[in-house]
Short mmCIF file of C-alpha atoms in Angstrom, two decimals:
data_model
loop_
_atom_site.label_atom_id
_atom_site.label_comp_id
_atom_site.label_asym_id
_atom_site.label_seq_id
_atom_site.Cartn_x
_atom_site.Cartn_y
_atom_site.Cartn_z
CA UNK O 1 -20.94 -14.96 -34.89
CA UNK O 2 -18.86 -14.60 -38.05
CA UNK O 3 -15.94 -15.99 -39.78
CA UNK O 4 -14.12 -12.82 -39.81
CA UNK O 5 -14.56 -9.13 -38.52
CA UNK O 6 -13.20 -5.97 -40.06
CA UNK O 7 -10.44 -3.40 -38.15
CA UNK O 8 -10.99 -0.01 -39.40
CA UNK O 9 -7.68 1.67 -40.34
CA UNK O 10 -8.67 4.46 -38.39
CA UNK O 11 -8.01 2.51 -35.40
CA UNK O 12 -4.02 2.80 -35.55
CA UNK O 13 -4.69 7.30 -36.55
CA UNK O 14 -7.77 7.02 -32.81
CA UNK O 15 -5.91 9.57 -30.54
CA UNK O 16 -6.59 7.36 -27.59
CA UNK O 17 -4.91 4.74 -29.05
CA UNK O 18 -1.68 6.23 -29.86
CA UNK O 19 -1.18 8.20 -26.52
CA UNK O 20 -2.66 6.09 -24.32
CA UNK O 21 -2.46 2.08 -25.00
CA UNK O 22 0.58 0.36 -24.40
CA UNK O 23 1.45 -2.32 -27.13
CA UNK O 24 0.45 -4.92 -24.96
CA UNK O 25 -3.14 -2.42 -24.58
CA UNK O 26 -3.21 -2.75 -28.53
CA UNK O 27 -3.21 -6.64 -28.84
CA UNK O 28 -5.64 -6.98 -26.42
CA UNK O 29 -7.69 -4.29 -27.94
CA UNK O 30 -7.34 -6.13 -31.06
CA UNK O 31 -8.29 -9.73 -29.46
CA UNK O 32 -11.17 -8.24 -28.05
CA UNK O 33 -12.67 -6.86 -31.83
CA UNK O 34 -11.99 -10.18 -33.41
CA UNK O 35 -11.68 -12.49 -31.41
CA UNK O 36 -14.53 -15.89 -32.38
CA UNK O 37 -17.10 -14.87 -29.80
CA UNK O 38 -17.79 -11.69 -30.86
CA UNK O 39 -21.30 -10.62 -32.65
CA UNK O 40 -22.71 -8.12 -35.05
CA UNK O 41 -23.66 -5.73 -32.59
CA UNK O 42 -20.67 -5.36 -30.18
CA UNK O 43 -22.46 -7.26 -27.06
CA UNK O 44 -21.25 -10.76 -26.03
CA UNK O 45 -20.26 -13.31 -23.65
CA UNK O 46 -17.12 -14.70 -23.35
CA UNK O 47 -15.13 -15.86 -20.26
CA UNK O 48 -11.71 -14.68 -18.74
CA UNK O 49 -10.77 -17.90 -18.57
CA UNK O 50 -11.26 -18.58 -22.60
CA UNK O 51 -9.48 -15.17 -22.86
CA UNK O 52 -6.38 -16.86 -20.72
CA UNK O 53 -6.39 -20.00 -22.62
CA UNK O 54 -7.09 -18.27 -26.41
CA UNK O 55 -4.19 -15.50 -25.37
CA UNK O 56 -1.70 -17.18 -23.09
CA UNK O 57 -2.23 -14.95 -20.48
CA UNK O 58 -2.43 -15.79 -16.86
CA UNK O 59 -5.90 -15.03 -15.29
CA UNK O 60 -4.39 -12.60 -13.07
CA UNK O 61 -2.88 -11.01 -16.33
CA UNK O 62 -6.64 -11.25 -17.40
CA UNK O 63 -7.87 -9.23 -14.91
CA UNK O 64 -5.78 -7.01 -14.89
CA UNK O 65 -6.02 -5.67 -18.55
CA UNK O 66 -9.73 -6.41 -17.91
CA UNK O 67 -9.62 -3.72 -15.07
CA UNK O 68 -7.48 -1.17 -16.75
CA UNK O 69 -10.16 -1.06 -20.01
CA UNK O 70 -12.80 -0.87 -18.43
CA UNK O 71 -11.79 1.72 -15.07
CA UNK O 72 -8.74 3.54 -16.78
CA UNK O 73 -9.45 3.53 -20.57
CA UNK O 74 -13.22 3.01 -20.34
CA UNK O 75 -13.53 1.30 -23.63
CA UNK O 76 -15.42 -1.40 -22.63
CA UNK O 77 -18.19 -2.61 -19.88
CA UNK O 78 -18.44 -5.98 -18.13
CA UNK O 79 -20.69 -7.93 -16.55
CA UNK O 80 -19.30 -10.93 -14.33
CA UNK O 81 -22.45 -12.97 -13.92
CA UNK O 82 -23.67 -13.00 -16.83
CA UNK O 83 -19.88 -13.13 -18.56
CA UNK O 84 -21.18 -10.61 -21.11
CA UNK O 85 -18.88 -7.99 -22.77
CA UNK O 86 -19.92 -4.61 -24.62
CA UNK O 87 -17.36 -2.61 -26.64
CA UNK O 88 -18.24 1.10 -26.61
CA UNK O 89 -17.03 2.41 -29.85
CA UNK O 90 -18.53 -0.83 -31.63
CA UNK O 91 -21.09 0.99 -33.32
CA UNK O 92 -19.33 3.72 -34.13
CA UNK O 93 -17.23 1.15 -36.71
CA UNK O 94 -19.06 -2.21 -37.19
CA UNK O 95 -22.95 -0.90 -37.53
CA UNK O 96 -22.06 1.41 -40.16
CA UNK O 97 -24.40 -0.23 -43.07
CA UNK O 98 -27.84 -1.52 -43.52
CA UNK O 99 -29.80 -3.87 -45.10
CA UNK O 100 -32.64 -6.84 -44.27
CA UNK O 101 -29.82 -9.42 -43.72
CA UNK O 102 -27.74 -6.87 -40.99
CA UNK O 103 -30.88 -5.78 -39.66
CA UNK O 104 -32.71 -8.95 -38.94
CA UNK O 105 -28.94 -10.16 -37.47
CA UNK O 106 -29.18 -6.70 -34.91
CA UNK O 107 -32.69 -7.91 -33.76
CA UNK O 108 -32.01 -11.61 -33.15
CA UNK O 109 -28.32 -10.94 -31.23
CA UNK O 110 -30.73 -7.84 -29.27
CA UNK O 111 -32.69 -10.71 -27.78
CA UNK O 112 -29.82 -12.90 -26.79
CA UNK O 113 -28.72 -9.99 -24.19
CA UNK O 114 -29.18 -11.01 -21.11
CA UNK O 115 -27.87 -7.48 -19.20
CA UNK O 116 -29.74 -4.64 -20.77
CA UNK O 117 -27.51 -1.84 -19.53
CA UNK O 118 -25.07 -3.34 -22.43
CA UNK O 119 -27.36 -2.63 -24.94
CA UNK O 120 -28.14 1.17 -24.15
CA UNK O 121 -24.27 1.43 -23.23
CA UNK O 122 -23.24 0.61 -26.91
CA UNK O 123 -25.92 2.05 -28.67
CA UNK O 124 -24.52 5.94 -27.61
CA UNK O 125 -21.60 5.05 -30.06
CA UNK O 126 -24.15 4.36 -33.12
CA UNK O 127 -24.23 6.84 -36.00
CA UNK O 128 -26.19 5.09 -38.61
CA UNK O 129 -30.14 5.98 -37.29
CA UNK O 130 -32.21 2.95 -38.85
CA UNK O 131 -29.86 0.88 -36.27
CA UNK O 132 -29.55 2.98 -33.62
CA UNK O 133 -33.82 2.86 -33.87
CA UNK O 134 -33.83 -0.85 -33.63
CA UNK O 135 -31.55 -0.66 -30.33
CA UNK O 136 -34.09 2.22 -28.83
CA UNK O 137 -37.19 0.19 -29.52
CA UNK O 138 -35.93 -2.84 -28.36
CA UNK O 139 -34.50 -0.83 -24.85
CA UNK O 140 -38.21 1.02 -24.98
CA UNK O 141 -40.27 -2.37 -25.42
CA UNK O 142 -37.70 -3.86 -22.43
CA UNK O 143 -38.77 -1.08 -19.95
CA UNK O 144 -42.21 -1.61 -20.76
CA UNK O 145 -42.17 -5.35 -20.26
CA UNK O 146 -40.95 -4.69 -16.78
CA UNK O 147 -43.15 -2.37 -15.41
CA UNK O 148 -45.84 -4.66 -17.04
CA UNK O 149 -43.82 -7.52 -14.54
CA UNK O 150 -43.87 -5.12 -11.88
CA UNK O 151 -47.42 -4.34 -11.79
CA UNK O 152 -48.36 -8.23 -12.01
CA UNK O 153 -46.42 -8.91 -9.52
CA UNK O 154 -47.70 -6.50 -6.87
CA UNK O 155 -51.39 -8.26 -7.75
CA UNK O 156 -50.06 -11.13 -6.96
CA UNK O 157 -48.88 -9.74 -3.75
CA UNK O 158 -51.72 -8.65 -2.88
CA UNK O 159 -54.43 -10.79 -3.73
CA UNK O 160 -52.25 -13.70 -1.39
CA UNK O 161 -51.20 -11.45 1.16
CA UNK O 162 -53.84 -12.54 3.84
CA UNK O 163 -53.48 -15.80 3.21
CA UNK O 164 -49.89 -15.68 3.44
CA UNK O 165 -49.47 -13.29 6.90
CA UNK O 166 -49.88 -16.20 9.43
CA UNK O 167 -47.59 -18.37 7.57
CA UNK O 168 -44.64 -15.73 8.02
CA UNK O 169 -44.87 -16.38 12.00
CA UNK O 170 -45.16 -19.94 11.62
CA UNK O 171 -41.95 -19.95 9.34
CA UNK O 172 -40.16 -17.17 11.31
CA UNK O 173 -38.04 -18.95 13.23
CA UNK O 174 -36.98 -21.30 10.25
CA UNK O 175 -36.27 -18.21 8.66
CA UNK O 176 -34.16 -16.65 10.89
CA UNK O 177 -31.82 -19.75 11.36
CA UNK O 178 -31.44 -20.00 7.41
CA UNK O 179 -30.87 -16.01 7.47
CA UNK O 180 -27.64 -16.86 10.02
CA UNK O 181 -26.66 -19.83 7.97
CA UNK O 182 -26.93 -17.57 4.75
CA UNK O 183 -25.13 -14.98 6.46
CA UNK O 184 -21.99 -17.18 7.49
CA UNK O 185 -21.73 -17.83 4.01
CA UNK O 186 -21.84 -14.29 2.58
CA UNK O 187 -19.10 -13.24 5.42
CA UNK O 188 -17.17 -16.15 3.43
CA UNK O 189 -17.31 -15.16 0.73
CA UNK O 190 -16.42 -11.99 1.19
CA UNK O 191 -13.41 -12.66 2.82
CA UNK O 192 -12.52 -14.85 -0.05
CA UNK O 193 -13.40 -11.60 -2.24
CA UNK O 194 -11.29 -9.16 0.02
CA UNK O 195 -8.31 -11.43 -0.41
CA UNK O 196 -8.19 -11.73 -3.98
CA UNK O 197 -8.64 -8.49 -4.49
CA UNK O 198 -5.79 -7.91 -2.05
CA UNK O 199 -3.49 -9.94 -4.29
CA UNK O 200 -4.75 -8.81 -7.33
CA UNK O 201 -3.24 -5.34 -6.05
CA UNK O 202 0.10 -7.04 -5.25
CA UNK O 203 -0.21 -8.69 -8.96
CA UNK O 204 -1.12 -5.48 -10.78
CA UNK O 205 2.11 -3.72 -9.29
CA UNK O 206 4.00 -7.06 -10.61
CA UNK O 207 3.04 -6.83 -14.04
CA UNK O 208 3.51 -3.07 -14.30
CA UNK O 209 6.62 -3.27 -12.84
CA UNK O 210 8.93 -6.44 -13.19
CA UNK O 211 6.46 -8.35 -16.34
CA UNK O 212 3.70 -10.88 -17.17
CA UNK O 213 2.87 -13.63 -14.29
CA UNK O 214 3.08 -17.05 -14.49
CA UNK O 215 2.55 -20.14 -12.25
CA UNK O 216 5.39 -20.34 -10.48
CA UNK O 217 5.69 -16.09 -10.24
CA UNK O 218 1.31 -15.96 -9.51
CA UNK O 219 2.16 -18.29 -6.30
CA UNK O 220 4.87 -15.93 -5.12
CA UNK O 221 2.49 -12.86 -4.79
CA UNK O 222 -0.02 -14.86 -3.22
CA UNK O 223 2.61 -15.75 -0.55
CA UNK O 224 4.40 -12.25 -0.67
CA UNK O 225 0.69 -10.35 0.15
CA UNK O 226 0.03 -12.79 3.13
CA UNK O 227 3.90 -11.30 4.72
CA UNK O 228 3.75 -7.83 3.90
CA UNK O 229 2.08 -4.91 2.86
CA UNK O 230 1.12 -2.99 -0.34
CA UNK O 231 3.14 -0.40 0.46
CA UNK O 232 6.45 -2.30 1.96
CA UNK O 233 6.18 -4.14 -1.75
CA UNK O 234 5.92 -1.22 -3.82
CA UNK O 235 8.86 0.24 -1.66
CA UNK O 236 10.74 -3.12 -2.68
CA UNK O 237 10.01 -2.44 -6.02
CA UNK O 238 11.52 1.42 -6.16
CA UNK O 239 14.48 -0.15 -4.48
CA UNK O 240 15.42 -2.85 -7.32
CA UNK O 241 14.33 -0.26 -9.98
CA UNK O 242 17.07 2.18 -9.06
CA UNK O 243 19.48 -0.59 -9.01
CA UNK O 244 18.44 -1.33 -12.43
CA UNK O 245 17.62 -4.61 -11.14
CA UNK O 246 13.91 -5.02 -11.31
CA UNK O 247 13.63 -8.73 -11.30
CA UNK O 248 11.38 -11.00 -9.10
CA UNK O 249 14.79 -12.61 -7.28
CA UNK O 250 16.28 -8.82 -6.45
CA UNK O 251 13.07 -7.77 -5.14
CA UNK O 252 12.87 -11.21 -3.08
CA UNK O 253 16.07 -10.67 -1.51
CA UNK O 254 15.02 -7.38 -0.13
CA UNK O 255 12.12 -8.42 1.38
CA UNK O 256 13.68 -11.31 2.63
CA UNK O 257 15.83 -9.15 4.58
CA UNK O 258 13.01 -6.60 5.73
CA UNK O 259 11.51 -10.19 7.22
CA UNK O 260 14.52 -11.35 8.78
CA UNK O 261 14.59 -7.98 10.49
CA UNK O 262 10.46 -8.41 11.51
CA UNK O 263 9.70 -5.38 9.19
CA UNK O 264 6.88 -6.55 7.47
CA UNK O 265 4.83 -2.91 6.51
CA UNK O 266 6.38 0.29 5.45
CA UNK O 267 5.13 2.03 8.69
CA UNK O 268 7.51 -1.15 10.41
CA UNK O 269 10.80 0.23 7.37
CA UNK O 270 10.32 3.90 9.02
CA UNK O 271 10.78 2.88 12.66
CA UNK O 272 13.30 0.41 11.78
CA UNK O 273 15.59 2.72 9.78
CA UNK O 274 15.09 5.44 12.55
CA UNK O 275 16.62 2.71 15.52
CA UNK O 276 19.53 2.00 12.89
CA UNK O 277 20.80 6.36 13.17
CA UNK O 278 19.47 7.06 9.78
CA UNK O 279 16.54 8.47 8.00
CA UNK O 280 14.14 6.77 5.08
CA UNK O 281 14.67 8.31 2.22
CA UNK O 282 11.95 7.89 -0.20
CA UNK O 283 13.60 6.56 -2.97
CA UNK O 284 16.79 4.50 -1.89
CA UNK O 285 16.92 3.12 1.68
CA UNK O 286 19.55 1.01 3.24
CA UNK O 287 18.86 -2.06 1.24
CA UNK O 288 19.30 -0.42 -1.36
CA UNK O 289 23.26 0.09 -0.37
CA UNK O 290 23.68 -2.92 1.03
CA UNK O 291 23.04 -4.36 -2.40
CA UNK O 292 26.00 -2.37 -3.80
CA UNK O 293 28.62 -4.48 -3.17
CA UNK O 294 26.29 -7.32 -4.92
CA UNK O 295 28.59 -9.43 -7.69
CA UNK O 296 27.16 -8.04 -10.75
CA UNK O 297 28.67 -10.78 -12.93
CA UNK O 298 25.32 -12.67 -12.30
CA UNK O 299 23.58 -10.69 -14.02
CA UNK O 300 25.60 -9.83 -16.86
CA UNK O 301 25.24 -11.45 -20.25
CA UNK O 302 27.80 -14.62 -21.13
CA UNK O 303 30.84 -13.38 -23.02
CA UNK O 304 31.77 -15.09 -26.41
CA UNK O 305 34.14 -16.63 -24.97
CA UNK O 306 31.79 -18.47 -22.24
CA UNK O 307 29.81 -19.35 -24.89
CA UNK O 308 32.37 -21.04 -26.96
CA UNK O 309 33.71 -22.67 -24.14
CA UNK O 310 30.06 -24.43 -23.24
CA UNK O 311 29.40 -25.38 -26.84
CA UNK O 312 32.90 -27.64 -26.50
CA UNK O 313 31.51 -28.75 -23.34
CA UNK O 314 28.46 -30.19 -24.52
CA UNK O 315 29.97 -31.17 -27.86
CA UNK O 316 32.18 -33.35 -26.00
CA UNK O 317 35.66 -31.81 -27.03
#
């Protein structure tokens, strides 16, 4: 850990960067060079949830930038159990000089690592060799430790193997009923898995679409992806957007009238617009003009006027 870390100017000229990070991509970017947990050699472990409180982001907004960097940009790798974080280009920037002091820091943050893939995935990105040497040798003397573990391990197997062979019978039944205890739990937890990745769909679409999610917005989604479908709420979406109305009380409306009207998936829109005479039409259905006639005064900004008029009010005059 330092008291500082360096941005290379080269980072606002890095093609990637310019085409392909939105300005919310950049600060994050940014957080994750310099933010306090990060180390000399581009490997370390931080939590989402110290992200969320250190940024002011959401955890869902967490995950979701987490997602997009490492699937869509593929600037970074990270490992959820052991909360470690590599950056790919780190080496590439950051391990650029040498030096007793920055060498013997490489060697002692190398054997804090707990997941080695980290260590070979950043060290691809290294130009400087002495460096990029201390990173092979310490991936080379890792592999050798564990087929070393391996081998001791299967002479321990074998050596208690006969001793061991009528204890499995007299244990098997215990076994099995832990096995179906340990089994309920796994199905639990993955249907606690399946459904937040379900909403974190239903989120993603949110902030890509209407903005960042808070509390209140976070428990709206949650309720929205319980009533109806990926699909029916990107359709919801589409709607509001050609209205130029893209907020999360527009987009409520219409689904509160797809509801009211038992359509609950997009499959459910289809038939339903079919039984009313018309057809769907992929970008602007009949909610859409039923949401013409909508008083657009409430969305409009306050006139000078207004304003003046409330500042009295709450002066008093």
């Amino acid at each position: 850990m330092a008291i500082f870390r360096k941005l290379h100017t080269a980072f606002w000229q890095d093609a990637k960067v310019i085409e392909e990070l939105t300005p919310e991509d950049k600060f994050f970017f940014i957080y994750l060079l310099t933010n306090p947990a990060t180390t000399q050699i581009g490997i370390y472990q931080i939590t989402k949830k110290q992200m969320s409180f250190e940024l002011g982001y959401s955890i869902e907004s967490i995950n979701s930038l987490m997602d997009r960097f490492e699937n869509h940009h593929k600037l970074i790798k990270y490992n959820p159990y052991t909360r470690e974080i590599a950056l790919k280009n780190w080496g590439k920037y950051n391990l650029d000089r040498s030096g007793k002091p920055m060498l013997d820091c490489v060697k002692k943050e190398l054997e804090e690592v707990s997941d080695i893939s980290l260590i070979e995935y950043v060290s691809k990105g290294i130009k400087k060799e002495d460096i990029k040497d201390i990173f092979k040798s310490y991936l080379n003397k890792e592999n050798s430790n564990d087929i070393e573990d391996l081998c001791e391990i299967n002479k321990i197997n074998n050596d208690t193997y006969n001793e061991s062979y009528s204890d499995r019978f007299k244990n098997l039944g215990q076994e099995e009923e832990k096995d179906k205890e340990e089994y309920k739990e796994e199905d639990i937890d993955k249907e606690k898995d399946l459904k937040s990745s379900n909403v974190s769909k239903y989120a993603k679409l949110y902030e890509q679409n209407i903005g960042l999610i808070n509390g209140v917005a976070y428990e709206w989604i949650i309720n929205i992806s319980e009533e109806i479908d990926l699909k029916l709420f990107k359709k919801a979406i589409e709607i509001a957007t050609d209205k130029g109305k893209c907020n999360k009380g527009y987009i409520g409306g219409i689904i509160r009238q797809w509801l009211n009207n038992n359509v609950k998936t997009y499959d459910d829109l289809k038939a339903y617009e079919l039984n009313q005479g018309g057809q769907l039409n992929d970008r602007k259905s009949k909610y859409a003009r039923e949401y013409e006639n909508e008083d657009e005064s409430t969305y409009q900004k306050p006139t000078e006027e207004q304003l003046r008029r409330v500042k009295e009010l709450l002066e008093g005059n």
